[in-house]
Short mmCIF file of N, CA and C in Angstrom, two decimals:
data_model
loop_
_atom_site.label_atom_id
_atom_site.label_comp_id
_atom_site.label_asym_id
_atom_site.label_seq_id
_atom_site.Cartn_x
_atom_site.Cartn_y
_atom_site.Cartn_z
N MET A 51 105.47 -22.04 158.16
CA MET A 51 105.94 -21.17 159.13
C MET A 51 107.21 -20.43 158.69
N VAL A 52 107.42 -19.24 159.13
CA VAL A 52 108.58 -18.48 158.80
C VAL A 52 109.67 -18.53 159.73
N ASP A 53 110.86 -18.62 159.27
CA ASP A 53 112.07 -18.82 160.10
C ASP A 53 112.15 -17.55 161.06
N GLN A 54 112.44 -17.80 162.34
CA GLN A 54 112.66 -16.80 163.38
C GLN A 54 113.63 -15.74 163.05
N GLN A 55 114.85 -16.23 162.46
CA GLN A 55 115.89 -15.31 162.18
C GLN A 55 115.46 -14.31 161.01
N PHE A 56 114.62 -14.88 160.11
CA PHE A 56 114.11 -13.98 158.95
C PHE A 56 113.18 -12.88 159.58
N ILE A 57 112.34 -13.30 160.49
CA ILE A 57 111.47 -12.38 161.22
C ILE A 57 112.19 -11.28 161.82
N ASN A 58 113.22 -11.64 162.61
CA ASN A 58 114.12 -10.68 163.26
C ASN A 58 114.74 -9.72 162.22
N GLN A 59 115.25 -10.28 161.14
CA GLN A 59 115.83 -9.46 160.02
C GLN A 59 114.81 -8.44 159.52
N LEU A 60 113.62 -8.88 159.27
CA LEU A 60 112.52 -8.03 158.80
C LEU A 60 112.30 -6.91 159.68
N LEU A 61 112.16 -7.25 160.97
CA LEU A 61 111.82 -6.24 162.00
C LEU A 61 112.93 -5.16 162.17
N VAL A 62 114.15 -5.65 162.11
CA VAL A 62 115.22 -4.74 162.14
C VAL A 62 115.32 -3.86 161.06
N THR A 63 115.12 -4.43 159.79
CA THR A 63 115.20 -3.61 158.52
C THR A 63 114.06 -2.55 158.46
N TYR A 64 112.83 -2.98 158.85
CA TYR A 64 111.76 -2.04 158.67
C TYR A 64 111.20 -1.59 160.05
N GLY A 65 111.94 -1.65 161.05
CA GLY A 65 111.46 -1.21 162.39
C GLY A 65 111.18 0.27 162.47
N ASN A 66 111.95 1.05 161.66
CA ASN A 66 111.69 2.50 161.68
C ASN A 66 110.46 2.82 160.93
N TYR A 67 109.83 1.99 160.18
CA TYR A 67 108.65 2.25 159.44
C TYR A 67 107.37 1.93 160.23
N LEU A 68 107.53 1.36 161.46
CA LEU A 68 106.47 0.85 162.29
C LEU A 68 106.48 1.54 163.65
N PRO A 69 105.38 1.78 164.36
CA PRO A 69 105.34 2.31 165.68
C PRO A 69 105.89 1.22 166.63
N LEU A 70 106.59 1.63 167.63
CA LEU A 70 107.20 0.71 168.64
C LEU A 70 106.19 -0.04 169.36
N GLU A 71 105.09 0.54 169.71
CA GLU A 71 104.08 -0.19 170.42
C GLU A 71 103.33 -1.34 169.65
N HIS A 72 103.60 -1.39 168.35
CA HIS A 72 102.95 -2.52 167.49
C HIS A 72 103.98 -3.57 167.14
N ILE A 73 105.23 -3.37 167.47
CA ILE A 73 106.21 -4.38 167.09
C ILE A 73 105.87 -5.80 167.62
N HIS A 74 105.52 -5.87 168.89
CA HIS A 74 105.22 -7.26 169.53
C HIS A 74 104.03 -7.86 168.84
N ALA A 75 103.03 -7.18 168.56
CA ALA A 75 101.82 -7.72 167.84
C ALA A 75 102.18 -8.16 166.41
N ILE A 76 103.01 -7.36 165.78
CA ILE A 76 103.41 -7.67 164.42
C ILE A 76 104.32 -8.92 164.36
N ARG A 77 105.22 -9.03 165.40
CA ARG A 77 106.08 -10.26 165.55
C ARG A 77 105.22 -11.48 165.74
N SER A 78 104.23 -11.38 166.58
CA SER A 78 103.26 -12.58 166.84
C SER A 78 102.53 -12.92 165.55
N ARG A 79 102.09 -11.92 164.79
CA ARG A 79 101.41 -12.28 163.55
C ARG A 79 102.36 -12.94 162.51
N LEU A 80 103.58 -12.44 162.45
CA LEU A 80 104.58 -12.93 161.63
C LEU A 80 104.87 -14.43 161.98
N GLU A 81 105.07 -14.66 163.20
CA GLU A 81 105.31 -16.00 163.70
C GLU A 81 104.23 -16.98 163.36
N ALA A 82 102.96 -16.50 163.31
CA ALA A 82 101.81 -17.37 163.10
C ALA A 82 101.45 -17.48 161.53
N THR A 83 102.10 -16.62 160.75
CA THR A 83 101.70 -16.57 159.29
C THR A 83 102.19 -17.82 158.54
N ARG A 84 101.62 -18.08 157.47
CA ARG A 84 101.99 -19.20 156.53
C ARG A 84 102.62 -18.64 155.27
N HIS A 85 102.90 -17.37 155.20
CA HIS A 85 103.47 -16.81 154.02
C HIS A 85 104.90 -17.23 153.92
N ASP A 86 105.40 -17.27 152.70
CA ASP A 86 106.84 -17.62 152.50
C ASP A 86 107.64 -16.34 152.59
N GLU A 87 108.94 -16.44 152.62
CA GLU A 87 109.86 -15.37 152.79
C GLU A 87 109.74 -14.32 151.68
N ALA A 88 109.59 -14.75 150.47
CA ALA A 88 109.48 -13.85 149.34
C ALA A 88 108.20 -12.96 149.47
N MET A 89 107.15 -13.70 149.81
CA MET A 89 105.83 -12.89 149.94
C MET A 89 105.95 -11.77 151.02
N LEU A 90 106.61 -12.18 152.17
CA LEU A 90 106.79 -11.23 153.27
C LEU A 90 107.64 -10.06 152.80
N GLN A 91 108.65 -10.37 152.03
CA GLN A 91 109.58 -9.25 151.48
C GLN A 91 108.71 -8.30 150.62
N ILE A 92 107.80 -8.77 149.84
CA ILE A 92 107.03 -7.92 148.98
C ILE A 92 106.04 -7.12 149.89
N ILE A 93 105.42 -7.74 150.86
CA ILE A 93 104.51 -6.99 151.72
C ILE A 93 105.28 -5.89 152.51
N PHE A 94 106.47 -6.21 153.08
CA PHE A 94 107.20 -5.19 153.82
C PHE A 94 107.73 -4.12 152.89
N SER A 95 108.11 -4.32 151.64
CA SER A 95 108.70 -3.37 150.72
C SER A 95 107.63 -2.38 150.36
N GLN A 96 106.32 -2.54 150.49
CA GLN A 96 105.30 -1.58 150.20
C GLN A 96 105.08 -0.59 151.33
N LEU A 97 105.69 -0.66 152.49
CA LEU A 97 105.63 0.31 153.51
C LEU A 97 106.23 1.63 153.19
N LYS A 98 105.54 2.72 153.64
CA LYS A 98 106.00 4.11 153.29
C LYS A 98 107.10 4.57 154.29
N ASP A 99 108.02 5.26 153.76
CA ASP A 99 109.19 5.72 154.68
C ASP A 99 108.71 7.00 155.41
N PRO A 100 108.75 7.07 156.71
CA PRO A 100 108.32 8.20 157.55
C PRO A 100 109.15 9.48 157.22
N THR A 101 110.51 9.22 156.86
CA THR A 101 111.32 10.39 156.54
C THR A 101 110.92 11.07 155.29
N ILE A 102 110.51 10.30 154.26
CA ILE A 102 110.04 10.85 153.02
C ILE A 102 108.79 11.66 153.24
N SER A 103 107.82 11.08 154.12
CA SER A 103 106.65 11.80 154.33
C SER A 103 106.90 13.14 155.11
N LEU A 104 107.95 13.10 155.98
CA LEU A 104 108.29 14.47 156.65
C LEU A 104 108.83 15.38 155.65
N ILE A 105 109.67 15.02 154.73
CA ILE A 105 110.22 15.91 153.68
C ILE A 105 109.08 16.43 152.79
N LEU A 106 108.21 15.51 152.45
CA LEU A 106 107.02 16.01 151.66
C LEU A 106 106.10 16.94 152.44
N SER A 107 106.01 16.68 153.79
CA SER A 107 105.24 17.62 154.59
C SER A 107 105.79 19.00 154.69
N ILE A 108 107.11 19.02 154.88
CA ILE A 108 107.82 20.31 154.93
C ILE A 108 107.72 21.12 153.59
N LEU A 109 108.03 20.38 152.47
CA LEU A 109 108.07 21.11 151.13
C LEU A 109 106.71 21.28 150.54
N LEU A 110 105.82 20.31 150.60
CA LEU A 110 104.58 20.33 149.87
C LEU A 110 103.36 20.14 150.78
N GLY A 111 103.50 20.33 152.02
CA GLY A 111 102.38 20.11 153.05
C GLY A 111 101.15 20.89 152.77
N PRO A 112 101.20 22.20 152.35
CA PRO A 112 100.00 22.88 152.13
C PRO A 112 99.18 22.41 150.96
N LEU A 113 99.82 21.65 150.10
CA LEU A 113 99.08 21.07 148.98
C LEU A 113 98.57 19.67 149.30
N GLY A 114 98.81 19.12 150.52
CA GLY A 114 98.37 17.89 150.91
C GLY A 114 99.08 16.65 150.36
N ILE A 115 100.26 16.85 149.78
CA ILE A 115 101.01 15.71 149.12
C ILE A 115 101.38 14.79 150.06
N ASP A 116 101.79 15.17 151.33
CA ASP A 116 102.11 14.27 152.39
C ASP A 116 101.03 13.35 152.77
N ARG A 117 99.86 13.81 152.79
CA ARG A 117 98.68 12.93 153.12
C ARG A 117 98.37 11.97 151.95
N PHE A 118 98.48 12.49 150.76
CA PHE A 118 98.24 11.64 149.50
C PHE A 118 99.32 10.53 149.53
N PHE A 119 100.55 10.86 149.90
CA PHE A 119 101.62 9.87 149.92
C PHE A 119 101.34 8.71 150.89
N ILE A 120 100.80 8.98 151.99
CA ILE A 120 100.55 7.86 153.03
C ILE A 120 99.17 7.27 152.80
N GLY A 121 98.37 7.69 151.94
CA GLY A 121 97.08 7.12 151.60
C GLY A 121 95.93 7.70 152.20
N ASP A 122 96.07 8.81 152.87
CA ASP A 122 94.93 9.63 153.48
C ASP A 122 94.32 10.49 152.34
N LEU A 123 93.56 10.00 151.48
CA LEU A 123 93.02 10.75 150.38
C LEU A 123 92.13 11.93 150.88
N GLY A 124 91.22 11.59 151.84
CA GLY A 124 90.29 12.59 152.23
C GLY A 124 91.00 13.85 152.96
N LEU A 125 91.99 13.46 153.73
CA LEU A 125 92.68 14.48 154.44
C LEU A 125 93.60 15.32 153.42
N GLY A 126 94.15 14.63 152.43
CA GLY A 126 94.92 15.30 151.36
C GLY A 126 94.05 16.25 150.63
N ILE A 127 92.86 15.84 150.31
CA ILE A 127 91.99 16.85 149.52
C ILE A 127 91.58 17.94 150.45
N GLY A 128 91.34 17.61 151.75
CA GLY A 128 91.10 18.79 152.65
C GLY A 128 92.15 19.79 152.82
N LYS A 129 93.51 19.23 152.87
CA LYS A 129 94.61 20.14 152.96
C LYS A 129 94.79 20.93 151.64
N LEU A 130 94.53 20.29 150.57
CA LEU A 130 94.60 20.88 149.25
C LEU A 130 93.62 22.08 149.13
N ILE A 131 92.50 21.79 149.42
CA ILE A 131 91.39 22.81 149.29
C ILE A 131 91.49 24.03 150.27
N THR A 132 92.02 23.74 151.48
CA THR A 132 92.09 24.87 152.47
C THR A 132 93.58 25.40 152.53
N GLY A 133 94.49 24.97 151.63
CA GLY A 133 95.77 25.51 151.68
C GLY A 133 96.54 25.16 152.94
N GLY A 134 96.37 23.85 153.26
CA GLY A 134 97.00 23.37 154.56
C GLY A 134 96.24 23.95 155.87
N GLY A 135 94.99 24.18 155.74
CA GLY A 135 94.23 24.69 156.84
C GLY A 135 94.71 26.06 157.20
N CYS A 136 94.89 26.92 156.14
CA CYS A 136 95.47 28.31 156.29
C CYS A 136 96.77 28.20 157.01
N SER A 137 97.58 27.28 156.62
CA SER A 137 98.93 26.96 157.10
C SER A 137 99.02 26.45 158.54
N ILE A 138 97.95 26.44 159.28
CA ILE A 138 97.88 25.92 160.67
C ILE A 138 98.08 24.41 160.64
N TRP A 139 97.25 23.76 159.86
CA TRP A 139 97.19 22.29 159.72
C TRP A 139 98.55 21.77 159.15
N TRP A 140 99.16 22.52 158.26
CA TRP A 140 100.41 22.26 157.68
C TRP A 140 101.59 22.21 158.72
N ILE A 141 101.57 23.21 159.59
CA ILE A 141 102.62 23.26 160.63
C ILE A 141 102.39 22.11 161.67
N ILE A 142 101.13 21.90 161.95
CA ILE A 142 100.93 20.74 162.98
C ILE A 142 101.29 19.43 162.33
N ASP A 143 100.95 19.30 161.07
CA ASP A 143 101.33 18.02 160.39
C ASP A 143 102.90 17.74 160.28
N ILE A 144 103.63 18.81 160.26
CA ILE A 144 105.09 18.66 160.23
C ILE A 144 105.54 17.80 161.50
N PHE A 145 104.89 18.05 162.59
CA PHE A 145 105.26 17.40 163.82
C PHE A 145 104.64 15.93 163.91
N PHE A 146 103.52 15.75 163.30
CA PHE A 146 102.75 14.49 163.44
C PHE A 146 102.78 13.56 162.23
N ILE A 147 103.33 13.98 161.13
CA ILE A 147 103.17 13.15 159.91
C ILE A 147 103.95 11.84 159.97
N MET A 148 105.13 11.86 160.65
CA MET A 148 105.98 10.63 160.77
C MET A 148 105.21 9.52 161.53
N ASP A 149 104.62 9.95 162.65
CA ASP A 149 103.82 8.94 163.52
C ASP A 149 102.59 8.57 162.68
N ALA A 150 101.97 9.42 161.91
CA ALA A 150 100.82 9.03 161.16
C ALA A 150 101.25 7.99 160.12
N THR A 151 102.44 8.12 159.47
CA THR A 151 102.87 7.26 158.54
C THR A 151 103.18 5.87 159.16
N ARG A 152 103.80 5.85 160.30
CA ARG A 152 104.03 4.56 160.99
C ARG A 152 102.71 3.87 161.33
N GLN A 153 101.77 4.61 161.84
CA GLN A 153 100.42 4.01 162.21
C GLN A 153 99.80 3.49 160.96
N LYS A 154 99.86 4.16 159.82
CA LYS A 154 99.26 3.66 158.58
C LYS A 154 100.00 2.38 158.11
N ASN A 155 101.37 2.37 158.27
CA ASN A 155 102.13 1.20 157.90
C ASN A 155 101.66 0.00 158.74
N ALA A 156 101.55 0.16 160.09
CA ALA A 156 101.17 -0.89 160.98
C ALA A 156 99.78 -1.36 160.66
N PHE A 157 98.86 -0.48 160.30
CA PHE A 157 97.53 -0.91 160.00
C PHE A 157 97.49 -1.70 158.73
N LYS A 158 98.21 -1.19 157.65
CA LYS A 158 98.30 -1.93 156.40
C LYS A 158 98.91 -3.28 156.63
N LEU A 159 100.00 -3.35 157.41
CA LEU A 159 100.64 -4.66 157.67
C LEU A 159 99.83 -5.62 158.36
N MET A 160 99.08 -5.16 159.38
CA MET A 160 98.18 -6.04 160.02
C MET A 160 97.00 -6.63 159.20
N GLN A 161 96.56 -5.79 158.28
CA GLN A 161 95.55 -6.22 157.36
C GLN A 161 96.08 -7.33 156.38
N LEU A 162 97.37 -7.11 155.93
CA LEU A 162 97.88 -8.02 155.01
C LEU A 162 98.26 -9.40 155.64
N LEU A 163 98.62 -9.37 156.93
CA LEU A 163 99.09 -10.59 157.55
C LEU A 163 97.96 -11.50 158.05
#
């Protein structure tokens, strides 16, 4: 079992990388996990930063780099081929990429725990 204080520290440190609606479920999974602290540090350090995905979306969104960064290979290829959906998809993604990054992080974390 992992120390409660360590779980709190992880959630404070990486809370911006996760959607708020998933924090309670992630806390429950962490409390029930048998991983040691070092393993949890490695798992959490692999999460993608939503701010970096926003910067990539603004600068390189029409090329799909933002989607490649968060692991959406199919959507990244689609944006690359269509030039960001004739720039419409690119503009829409600027507003939604941070949430998509947090959702991907939560999904990845739930799979690993």
